[in-house]
Structure formats: C-alpha cells, structure tokens
Amino acid sequence: MMPTLCFLFRRHLALRFLSLLAIILFARSSSASSDSRPSYHITPESEWMNDPQRAFFIGGEWHLYYLYNSNFNFSDPGAGGGTEWYHVTSVNMVNWTGHGVAIEKYQPTQGGIILGDIETGSAVIDTNNTAGFGESAVVAILTQMEDGIQQESLFYSTDDGYTFTPFSGNPVMPNPDPTAKPAFRDPKIIWDGASGQWVIALAEGNKIGFYTSTNLITWVYSSGFIPQNSGVNLGILECPDLFQLDVDEDPTQRTWVLAASANGYLYNRTTGTAYWIGTWDGAAFTAVDVYPQWMDSGPDFYATVSWANSGGDGDNGYASRYAIGWMNNWNYANNLPYYGGWAGQMSLVREIKLATIDGAVTLVSVPISSYDYIFGSNVSVEGTTITTDPATASLPEMAGGAYVIQATVSKNAGDDGDEVRIRVKGDGTFSTTVGYDFVHDQAFLVRDIDGTATQSMDTAPKQEYDAVRTAPVALTQNTVNLTVYVDWNSVEIFVNDGVAALSGLIYPNAGAEIIEVVSGTGQLTLDSFTYAGVSV
C-alpha cells in the first residue's frame, strides 16, 4: 500500500519542503530514534503502505505509486480496509512529492458494480496509442478484489498519471473461475518489441501466467511458468516482473530475467524476491536453472518492482535498471510495533545489473548515486585493528541518527579473527549487528536485540523477526567491503559493490546511537572506515 513521503532534498537544488496534498515528510525527532520517521526512505504520511508500483518517466519526472490503506486500524492491523494507489513524483528518485490518491478504491463501474479495492498492478506509457485512449496515455492494469474474487481492471490517464479514468469494459481480465476464486493477481505489463505485442506476467498461486495483447484490452493466455513442477516449492508467488539486461554490460549477451515475490522457507530463507535467468520467445519463459537466485538475502525486501534506466540525464539501455522493494514481511507485518500514526516504508532505490560472479550470471545492486547528495562530509579512520574490544578500532566521533558507513576489512597474515561485527543503534544493551564471517564466507544481519519494542511480539512472528539472515559471499583476497545504510527504522547492507545485499527493519530504543566495530574472536584489520550523516 502506498508510502507517503519522508524525504531529504538535494542541497545543490536548494529544494524546500513542499506542502502539497499528502506531502513528503521529513520529520526527524532529535530526542528518540524510536519515535523518528526515516530520513531518506519513502513512508506514508499517515496510516499504512505496502507494495510499490513500477515507476515510469514522463513530463520530466519519475512517477511512482504505492498501495495505501487510509482505513488502517493500528489496534487491529489485520482487519483490512482495502488499498488504493497513492501517487508520488520525483526528479531524482530521492526527494519525492506526494499528490494524494490517484486511483480510488471501491468505486462502482458505469454499470454500478463494485469490483473491489485497488491492488497491485503496473502502468505503461502507450506511446503509439494501441489502446485508443490517446498517444502517450498512461495505462494501468491492476488487480481488484471483491468477495475474494481477483480480477484485472484497466484505468487510463491523459494527464501524465495524475488522474485516472476507469475503462468502461472492466474487468479486462475476468477471474477464470469465480466460484473457486483462484489467485489471479499482480499484472506486470511489458512491451515485447521482438513479437510486437504487449505481455502480462500474472501471479496465479504457484504459477506465473503469461498473456499477450495488441491493444492492452483484449488478453490471450500464452503459457505458464511453474517452478513447483520441477520440485521447487516457493509457496504462493506474487508481484512478478519480466525484463531484459545485458550480462556484464555486453549487448551481445542480452538476457531475460523473471522475478517474483516468493517464500524461501524451504531453503533457509524468509519471504523475498526470487529471480530466474532464462529466455523468452514471445510466448513462454524458459529458465536456465529452475532453482532461483535471490535479489536480497535480508528479511524485508518484498513486492519488488524494476523499471528501465531511462529519462533524466541519460539512457543506459539494457546495461542497468532501477528497483525498489517494500521493506516488510507478511510473516510479522501485522505484529510490528508501529508508532507515530504511520506504518511501512520502501527500500532505497537501487541500480541493478547482471554480472558474472564466480561463473554465475547474477543480479547485483547498489543504491542510486543520487543518495550521495543527502550526506554531509565524512569522518574516517584507516589502518586500525579490530578485536573484541570496541576501543581498538579507534573509530572517529559520530553523531548517529541516519547515516551511511563504508568499511573495508581484511583478514591479513597474522590475523586470527573470525568475524567483523558492526553494531549500530546501540545503547549498551540493545543494538543491531551487521558484518562478515570470514570462516563461513557470508555476510549477516542480526537484529534479535534491536530494541525493547520488538521484545513483546507474539512468539511465531518474533521467531521469524529474530532469525539471523545471511548471504554467501566468496572472497578472493580475504578482504570485504561493506556499505551500510542506516536510517531511523532500517538497515541495508551492500557487500562488495552489491554482489550481495541484506535489508531489514529495526526498532531501536530511544537515544540508541552507539556505533561499534568488533571481532567475534581474535584480530582483524580495519583497512578503512568512513561515516557520513544525513546533512539536510
């Protein structure tokens, strides 16, 4: 549901806070991190948000929507209330302005029928007017659900996505069996230039269904991708994505990627974003390996969407894309200690690429460079020693709050340490720990003692929340680079320039601002450590 805004403004543009309807909030408390709204992540102004909807570029700005529940009940988070599309725009994908709800829930059709609330889908710019709503009309196809029946409806905009009109013939994709009410949701539209048609990837339980159309209105079933048929059980699949990227930025190695939100509980994971490398022939997707890879190994990176790296100052074609995810997890989303009248946030916007890592084609991701402008001057140390005593790292004085850390750590000849542990948001008792295990070649995120607020969660959600999350990262020279983005309510770790990532929510105690670097045992070398806090 839609994130309302909480953003920092680029210093060199000298932007001021805008107070349009539902503005981006930059509300940071100086007294308690546990009461503070994130400084550089999208959040809702009030109530609840979840799934982001794929962004597009038109009229000189990026347009993003998210699912928003204005009727969210904080005393009963699972009570429902229905979602709708909330609209935000940005010129740099860091500072966002809110424009309110663009597609409202529970509105009747021209025939007086209510098809339900407004759920996940996607929007495209119909440059050639294939649907007949006008050249470059924005066409959104999304799931509506009423009485458990999921169907796809079309809405179109002729003002660059600020307002939408429902198509008179909705639903354009009726549920195939309204009696059985199967999963039939989250349409992701792409234009397939090779076959000259539109394609939708649709989540249908344990299957991704593919449909084609020449006009965005009439859709024909093409094929299905079902990992479970090959022995890979990922539970209910949601929020599919289908796109192309060049492997190692080589246009001769252009490759298709199919992604979906999935449950990795059978593979020592939680819910997240799985993806497959493969081929698309205009009708069907064939995976190179039916066992997926994962875009992020943390607990809170779900409902991910990606979009073409175009618009603004340049177009990198298929060299890279942008992506954003919902930072939450349905295994405990209804049990988190929300505060301040709002619930939910998005991840950082990332640039994703396909690279060959240890012989495997892999999605790598790093935050977009625009985030660099929100941090002030840094403080750093070089060439110190890490032991179990925090004092030996000789860290500089740091203010805490919202910040980014960059650390390079080595296990050199003579070093006998096992892990580097970076503790953030600490108060002497509680903290969150991220780091790298040189023995098992993996990065990790530990938040079981992030703060007192999460200690009273119900048992099952608490076990899921507390589980240590790891990401395998093989080293060639016993040196690891960790980039850690810490906001008031989240931590996102990028290892070795995005070869691996772990993203997670945190709920630190008020005033918990201690930052420490230690080893698990023995000694390691801190080649460099840099801290930069949010400056605006």
Coordinates of C-alpha atoms in Angstrom, one line a residue, residues 1 12 57 71 80 89 95 100 114 125 162 171 179 181 190 198 222 248 256 295 321 330 361 363 447 472 495 501 514:
M1 CA 0.0 0.0 0.0
H12 CA 22.6 21.6 -4.8
F57 CA 9.3 8.7 -16.6
N71 CA -8.6 2.9 6.9
G80 CA -8.2 -5.0 6.2
T89 CA 6.8 12.1 -8.1
N95 CA 13.2 13.5 -3.0
G100 CA -2.6 12.0 -3.0
I114 CA -18.1 -2.5 -7.3
I125 CA 3.0 4.7 -21.4
Y162 CA -2.1 12.4 -12.1
P171 CA -12.6 -6.1 -15.8
T179 CA -16.6 -20.0 -7.9
K181 CA -11.7 -17.9 -6.6
I190 CA 5.8 -5.1 -20.7
W198 CA 2.1 -6.4 -25.0
S222 CA 0.1 -17.8 -23.7
D248 CA 28.4 -7.6 -17.9
W256 CA 15.8 -12.2 -19.9
M295 CA 17.8 -10.3 -5.1
R321 CA 17.6 -0.9 -14.3
W330 CA 4.0 -10.7 5.9
V361 CA 25.1 -14.7 -14.0
L363 CA 21.8 -9.6 -10.3
R447 CA 18.5 -7.8 15.0
P472 CA 27.1 -16.1 0.9
V495 CA 28.6 -6.3 0.1
A501 CA 22.5 -7.3 -0.1
I514 CA 26.3 3.8 19.7

